[in-house]
Tab-separated table of C-alpha atoms and ligand atoms in Angstrom:
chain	number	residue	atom	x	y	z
A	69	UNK	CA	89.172	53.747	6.860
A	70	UNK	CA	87.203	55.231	9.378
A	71	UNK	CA	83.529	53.753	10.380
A	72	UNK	CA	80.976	56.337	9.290
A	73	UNK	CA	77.184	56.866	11.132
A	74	UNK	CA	74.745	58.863	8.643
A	75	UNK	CA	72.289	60.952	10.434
A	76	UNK	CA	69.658	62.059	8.315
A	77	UNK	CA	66.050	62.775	7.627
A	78	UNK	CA	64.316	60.782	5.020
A	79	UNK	CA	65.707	60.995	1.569
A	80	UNK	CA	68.221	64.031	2.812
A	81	UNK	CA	70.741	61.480	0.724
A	82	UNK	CA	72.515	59.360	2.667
A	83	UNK	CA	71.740	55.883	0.229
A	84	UNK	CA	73.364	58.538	-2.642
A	85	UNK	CA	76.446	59.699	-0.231
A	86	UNK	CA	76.945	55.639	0.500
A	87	UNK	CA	76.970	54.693	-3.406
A	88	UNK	CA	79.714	57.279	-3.654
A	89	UNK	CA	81.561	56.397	-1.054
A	90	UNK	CA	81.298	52.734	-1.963
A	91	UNK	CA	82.400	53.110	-4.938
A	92	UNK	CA	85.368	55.648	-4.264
A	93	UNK	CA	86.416	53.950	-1.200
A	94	UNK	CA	85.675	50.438	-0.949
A	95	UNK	CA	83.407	51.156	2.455
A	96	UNK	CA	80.503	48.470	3.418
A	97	UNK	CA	77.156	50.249	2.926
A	98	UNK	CA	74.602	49.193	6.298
A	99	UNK	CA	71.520	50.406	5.813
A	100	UNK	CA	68.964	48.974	8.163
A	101	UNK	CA	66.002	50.216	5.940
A	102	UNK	CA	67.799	47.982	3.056
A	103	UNK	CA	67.863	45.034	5.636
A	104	UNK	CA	64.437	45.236	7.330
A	105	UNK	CA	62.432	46.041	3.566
A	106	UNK	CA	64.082	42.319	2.888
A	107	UNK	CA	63.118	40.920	5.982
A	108	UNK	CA	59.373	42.362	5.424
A	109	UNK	CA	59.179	40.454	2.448
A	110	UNK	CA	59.053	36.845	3.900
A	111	UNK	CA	55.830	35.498	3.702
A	112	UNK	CA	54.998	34.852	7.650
A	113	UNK	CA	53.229	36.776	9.850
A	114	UNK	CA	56.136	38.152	11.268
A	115	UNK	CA	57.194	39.240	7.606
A	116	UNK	CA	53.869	41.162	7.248
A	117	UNK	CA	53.807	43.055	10.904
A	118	UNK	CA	57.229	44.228	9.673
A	119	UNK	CA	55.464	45.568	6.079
A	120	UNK	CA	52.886	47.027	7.542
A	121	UNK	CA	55.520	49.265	10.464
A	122	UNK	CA	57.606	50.057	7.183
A	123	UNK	CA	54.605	51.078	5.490
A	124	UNK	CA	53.101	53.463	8.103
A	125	UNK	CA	56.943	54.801	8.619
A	126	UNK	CA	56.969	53.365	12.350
A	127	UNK	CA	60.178	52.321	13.902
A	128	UNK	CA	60.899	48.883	13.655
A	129	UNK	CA	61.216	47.665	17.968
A	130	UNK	CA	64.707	48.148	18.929
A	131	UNK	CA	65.313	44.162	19.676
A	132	UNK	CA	64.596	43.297	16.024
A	133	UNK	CA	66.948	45.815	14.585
A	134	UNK	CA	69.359	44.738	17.328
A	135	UNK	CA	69.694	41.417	16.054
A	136	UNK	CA	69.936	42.336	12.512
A	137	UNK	CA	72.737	44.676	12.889
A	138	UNK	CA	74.709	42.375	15.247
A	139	UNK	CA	74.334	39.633	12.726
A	140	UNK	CA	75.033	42.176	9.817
A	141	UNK	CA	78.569	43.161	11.913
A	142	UNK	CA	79.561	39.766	12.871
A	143	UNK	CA	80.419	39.415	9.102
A	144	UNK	CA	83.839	38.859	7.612
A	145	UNK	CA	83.494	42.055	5.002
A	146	UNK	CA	83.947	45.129	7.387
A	147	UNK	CA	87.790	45.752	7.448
A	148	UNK	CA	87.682	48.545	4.732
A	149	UNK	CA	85.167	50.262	7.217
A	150	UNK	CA	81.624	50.668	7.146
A	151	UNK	CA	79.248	53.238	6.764
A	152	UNK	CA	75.980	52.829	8.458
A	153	UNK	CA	72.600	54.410	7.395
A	154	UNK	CA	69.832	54.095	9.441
A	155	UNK	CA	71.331	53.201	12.663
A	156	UNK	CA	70.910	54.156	15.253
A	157	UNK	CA	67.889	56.053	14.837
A	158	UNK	CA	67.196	56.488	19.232
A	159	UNK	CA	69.176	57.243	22.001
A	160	UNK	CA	68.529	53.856	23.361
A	161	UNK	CA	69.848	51.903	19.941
A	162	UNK	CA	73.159	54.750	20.173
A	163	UNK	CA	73.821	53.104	23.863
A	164	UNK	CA	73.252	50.126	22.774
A	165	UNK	CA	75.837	50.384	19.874
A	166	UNK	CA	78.320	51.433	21.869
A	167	UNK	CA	77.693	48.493	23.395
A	168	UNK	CA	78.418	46.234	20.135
A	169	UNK	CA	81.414	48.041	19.406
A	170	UNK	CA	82.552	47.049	22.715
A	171	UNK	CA	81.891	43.373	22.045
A	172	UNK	CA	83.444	43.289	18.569
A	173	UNK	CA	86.266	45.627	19.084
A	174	UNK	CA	86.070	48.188	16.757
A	175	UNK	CA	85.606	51.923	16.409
A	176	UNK	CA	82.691	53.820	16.941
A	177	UNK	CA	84.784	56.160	13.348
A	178	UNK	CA	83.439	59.779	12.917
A	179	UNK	CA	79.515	60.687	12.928
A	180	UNK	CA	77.995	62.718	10.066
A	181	UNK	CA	74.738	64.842	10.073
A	182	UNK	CA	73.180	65.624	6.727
A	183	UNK	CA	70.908	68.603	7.043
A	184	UNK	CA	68.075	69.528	4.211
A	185	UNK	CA	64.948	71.294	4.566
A	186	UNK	CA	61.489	69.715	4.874
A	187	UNK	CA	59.992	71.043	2.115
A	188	UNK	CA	63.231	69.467	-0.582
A	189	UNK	CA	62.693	66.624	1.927
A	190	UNK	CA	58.969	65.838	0.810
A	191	UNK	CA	59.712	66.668	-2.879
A	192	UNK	CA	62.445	63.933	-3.188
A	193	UNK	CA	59.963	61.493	-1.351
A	194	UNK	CA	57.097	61.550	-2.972
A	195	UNK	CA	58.452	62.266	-6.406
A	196	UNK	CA	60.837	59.228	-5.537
A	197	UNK	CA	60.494	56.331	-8.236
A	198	UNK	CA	63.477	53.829	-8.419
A	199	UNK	CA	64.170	50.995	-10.907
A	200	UNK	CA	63.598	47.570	-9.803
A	201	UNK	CA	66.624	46.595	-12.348
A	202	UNK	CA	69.199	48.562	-11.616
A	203	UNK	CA	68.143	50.432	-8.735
A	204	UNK	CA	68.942	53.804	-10.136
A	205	UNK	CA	66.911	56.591	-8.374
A	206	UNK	CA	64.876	59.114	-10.563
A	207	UNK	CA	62.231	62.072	-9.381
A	208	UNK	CA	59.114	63.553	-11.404
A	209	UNK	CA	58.875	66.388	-8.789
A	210	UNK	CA	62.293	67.776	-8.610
A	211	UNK	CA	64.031	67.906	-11.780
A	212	UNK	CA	66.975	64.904	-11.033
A	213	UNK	CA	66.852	62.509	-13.408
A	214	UNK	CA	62.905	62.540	-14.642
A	215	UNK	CA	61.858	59.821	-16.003
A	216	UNK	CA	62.176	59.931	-19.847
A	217	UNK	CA	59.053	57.910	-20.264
A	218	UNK	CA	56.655	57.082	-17.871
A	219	UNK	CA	57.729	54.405	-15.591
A	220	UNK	CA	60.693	53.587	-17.654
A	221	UNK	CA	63.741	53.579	-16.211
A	222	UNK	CA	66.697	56.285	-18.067
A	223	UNK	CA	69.561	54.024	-17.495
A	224	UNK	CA	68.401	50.607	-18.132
A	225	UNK	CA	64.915	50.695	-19.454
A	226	UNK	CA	63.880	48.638	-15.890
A	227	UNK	CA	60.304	49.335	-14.290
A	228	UNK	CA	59.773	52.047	-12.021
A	229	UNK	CA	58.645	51.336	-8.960
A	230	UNK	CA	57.958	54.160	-5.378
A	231	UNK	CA	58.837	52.513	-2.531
A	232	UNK	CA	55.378	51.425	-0.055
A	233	UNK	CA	56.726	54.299	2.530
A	234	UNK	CA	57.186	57.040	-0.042
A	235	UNK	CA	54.399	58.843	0.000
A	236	UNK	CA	52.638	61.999	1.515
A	237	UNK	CA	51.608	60.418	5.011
A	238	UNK	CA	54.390	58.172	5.453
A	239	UNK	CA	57.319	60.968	5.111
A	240	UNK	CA	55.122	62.990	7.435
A	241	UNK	CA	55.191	60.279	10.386
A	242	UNK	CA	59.039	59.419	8.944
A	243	UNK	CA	60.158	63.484	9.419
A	244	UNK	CA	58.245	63.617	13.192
A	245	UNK	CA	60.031	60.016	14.402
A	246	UNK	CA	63.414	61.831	12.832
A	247	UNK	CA	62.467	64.905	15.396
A	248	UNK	CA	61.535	63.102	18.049
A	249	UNK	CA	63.682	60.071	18.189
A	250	UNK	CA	66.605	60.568	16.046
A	251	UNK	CA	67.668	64.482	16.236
A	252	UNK	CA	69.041	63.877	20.383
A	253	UNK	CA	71.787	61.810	18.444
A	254	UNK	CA	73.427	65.069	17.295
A	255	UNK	CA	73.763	66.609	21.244
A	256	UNK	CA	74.783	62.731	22.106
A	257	UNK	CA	77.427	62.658	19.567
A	258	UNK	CA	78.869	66.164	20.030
A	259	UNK	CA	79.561	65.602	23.151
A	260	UNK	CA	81.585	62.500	22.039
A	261	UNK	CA	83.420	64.923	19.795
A	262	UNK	CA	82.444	62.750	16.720
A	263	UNK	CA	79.744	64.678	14.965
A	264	UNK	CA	80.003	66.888	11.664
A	265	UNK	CA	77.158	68.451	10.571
A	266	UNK	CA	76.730	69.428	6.523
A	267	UNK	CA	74.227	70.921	4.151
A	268	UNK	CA	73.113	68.158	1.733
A	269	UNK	CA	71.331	69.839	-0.854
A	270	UNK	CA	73.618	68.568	-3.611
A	271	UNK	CA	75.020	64.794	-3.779
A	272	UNK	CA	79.091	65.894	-5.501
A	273	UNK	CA	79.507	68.510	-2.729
A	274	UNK	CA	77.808	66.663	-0.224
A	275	UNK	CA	80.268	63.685	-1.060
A	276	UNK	CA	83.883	66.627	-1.221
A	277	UNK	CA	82.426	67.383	2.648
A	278	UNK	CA	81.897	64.258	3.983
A	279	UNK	CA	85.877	63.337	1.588
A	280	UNK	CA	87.272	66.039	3.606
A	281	UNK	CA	86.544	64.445	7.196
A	282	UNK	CA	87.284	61.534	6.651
A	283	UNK	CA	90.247	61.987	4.918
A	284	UNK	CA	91.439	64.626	7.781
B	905	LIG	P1	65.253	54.178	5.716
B	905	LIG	O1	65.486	53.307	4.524
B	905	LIG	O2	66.498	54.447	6.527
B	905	LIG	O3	64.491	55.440	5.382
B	905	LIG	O4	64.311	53.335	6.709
B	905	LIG	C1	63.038	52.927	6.305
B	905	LIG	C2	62.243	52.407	7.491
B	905	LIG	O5	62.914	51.290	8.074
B	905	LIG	C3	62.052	53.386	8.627
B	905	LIG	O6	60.971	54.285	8.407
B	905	LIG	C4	61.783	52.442	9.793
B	905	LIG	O7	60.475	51.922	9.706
B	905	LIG	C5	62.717	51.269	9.482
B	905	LIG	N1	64.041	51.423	10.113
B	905	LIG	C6	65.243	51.589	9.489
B	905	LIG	N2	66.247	51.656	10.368
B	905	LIG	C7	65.676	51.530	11.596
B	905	LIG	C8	66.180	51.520	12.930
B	905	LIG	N3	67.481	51.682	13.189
B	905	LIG	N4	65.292	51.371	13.943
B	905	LIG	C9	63.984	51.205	13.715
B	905	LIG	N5	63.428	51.205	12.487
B	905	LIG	C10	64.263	51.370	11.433
């Protein structure tokens, strides 16, 4: 299969996408957010500089994430393909994975750009409540799986919990770093010849797009 980069504001759906594709496919979901919300939770000071970036919706410096995602590719799992969420999020990291690809021999695979306005954007944020069971995603604000009671998760009964970044001020420094840092990855990649761009207003036809490349 072929390696797939998400490019997406926050919460435009690329964790839902992944879970799809996982599941349908057999792909290895990377998501650096997953990988650097773990790292934040050691109990060093390094572990709480990381939780308080995450928290403000900073990027995390470039070497740190470097060394994550090297480690993260160096593992055995990958030959299905992977699909990787998060990164890279600048121009520098993009170089920089072309680099890595370089070094581990494998293809850079096709380049996806999931496109939703701001205003479903900060809806699905700060409505955003997830189980810490099951990790099933749920929304009081727009109408996807509400919450049946309170803080109670609908598939497994779990607690409900919103992530530390998902919340009025966070998305709003998270949606800026997207236009400033991470949007030049679309004229990067087009000229590579590897970008697709979709609207990704609803996960099933989201998922038939994103089926179609990569199955072209
Ligand atoms: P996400 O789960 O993709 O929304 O990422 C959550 C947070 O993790 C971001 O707001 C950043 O603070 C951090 N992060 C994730 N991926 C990267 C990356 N490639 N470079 C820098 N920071 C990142």
């Amino acid at each position: 299969m072929r390696n797939i980069i998400l490019i997406a504001p926050p919460a435009a759906g690329k964790g839902t996408v992944a879970k799809l594709l996982v599941d349908k496919y057999g792909y290895v979901h990377i998501s650096t957010g997953d990988i650097l919300r773990d790292m934040a939770k050691v109990e060093n000071e390094f572990g709480k500089n990381l939780a308080s970036l995450l928290q403000e919706g900073k990027l995390i410096p470039d070497d740190i994430v470097y060394e994550a995602v090297e480690k993260r590719l160096s593992m055995p799992d990958l030959s299905n393909g992977y699909i990787l969420d998060g990164f890279p999020r600048n121009l520098e990291q993009a170089i920089k994975y072309d680099e890595i690809l370089k070094n581990i021999n494998r293809d850079l695979g096709v380049v996806i750009e999931l496109k939703t306005p701001k205003e479903v954007l900060e809806k699905r944020i700060t409505g955003r409540y997830i189980c810490s069971d099951c990790g099933a995603t749920h929304n009081t604000l727009t109408g996807v799986n509400t919450p049946k009671v309170d803080g109670v998760c609908n598939e497994c009964g779990g607690k409900l919990n919103q992530r530390k970044d998902d919340n009025y001020e966070s998305f709003q420094v998270r949606y800026q770093t997207y236009l400033d840092k991470t949007y030049p990855l679309i004229d990067f990649y087009q000229e590579k010849g590897v970008l697709s761009s979709i609207d990704s207003y609803q996960p099933e036809d989201t998922f038939k797009e994103i089926e179609a490349i990569i199955n072209d």
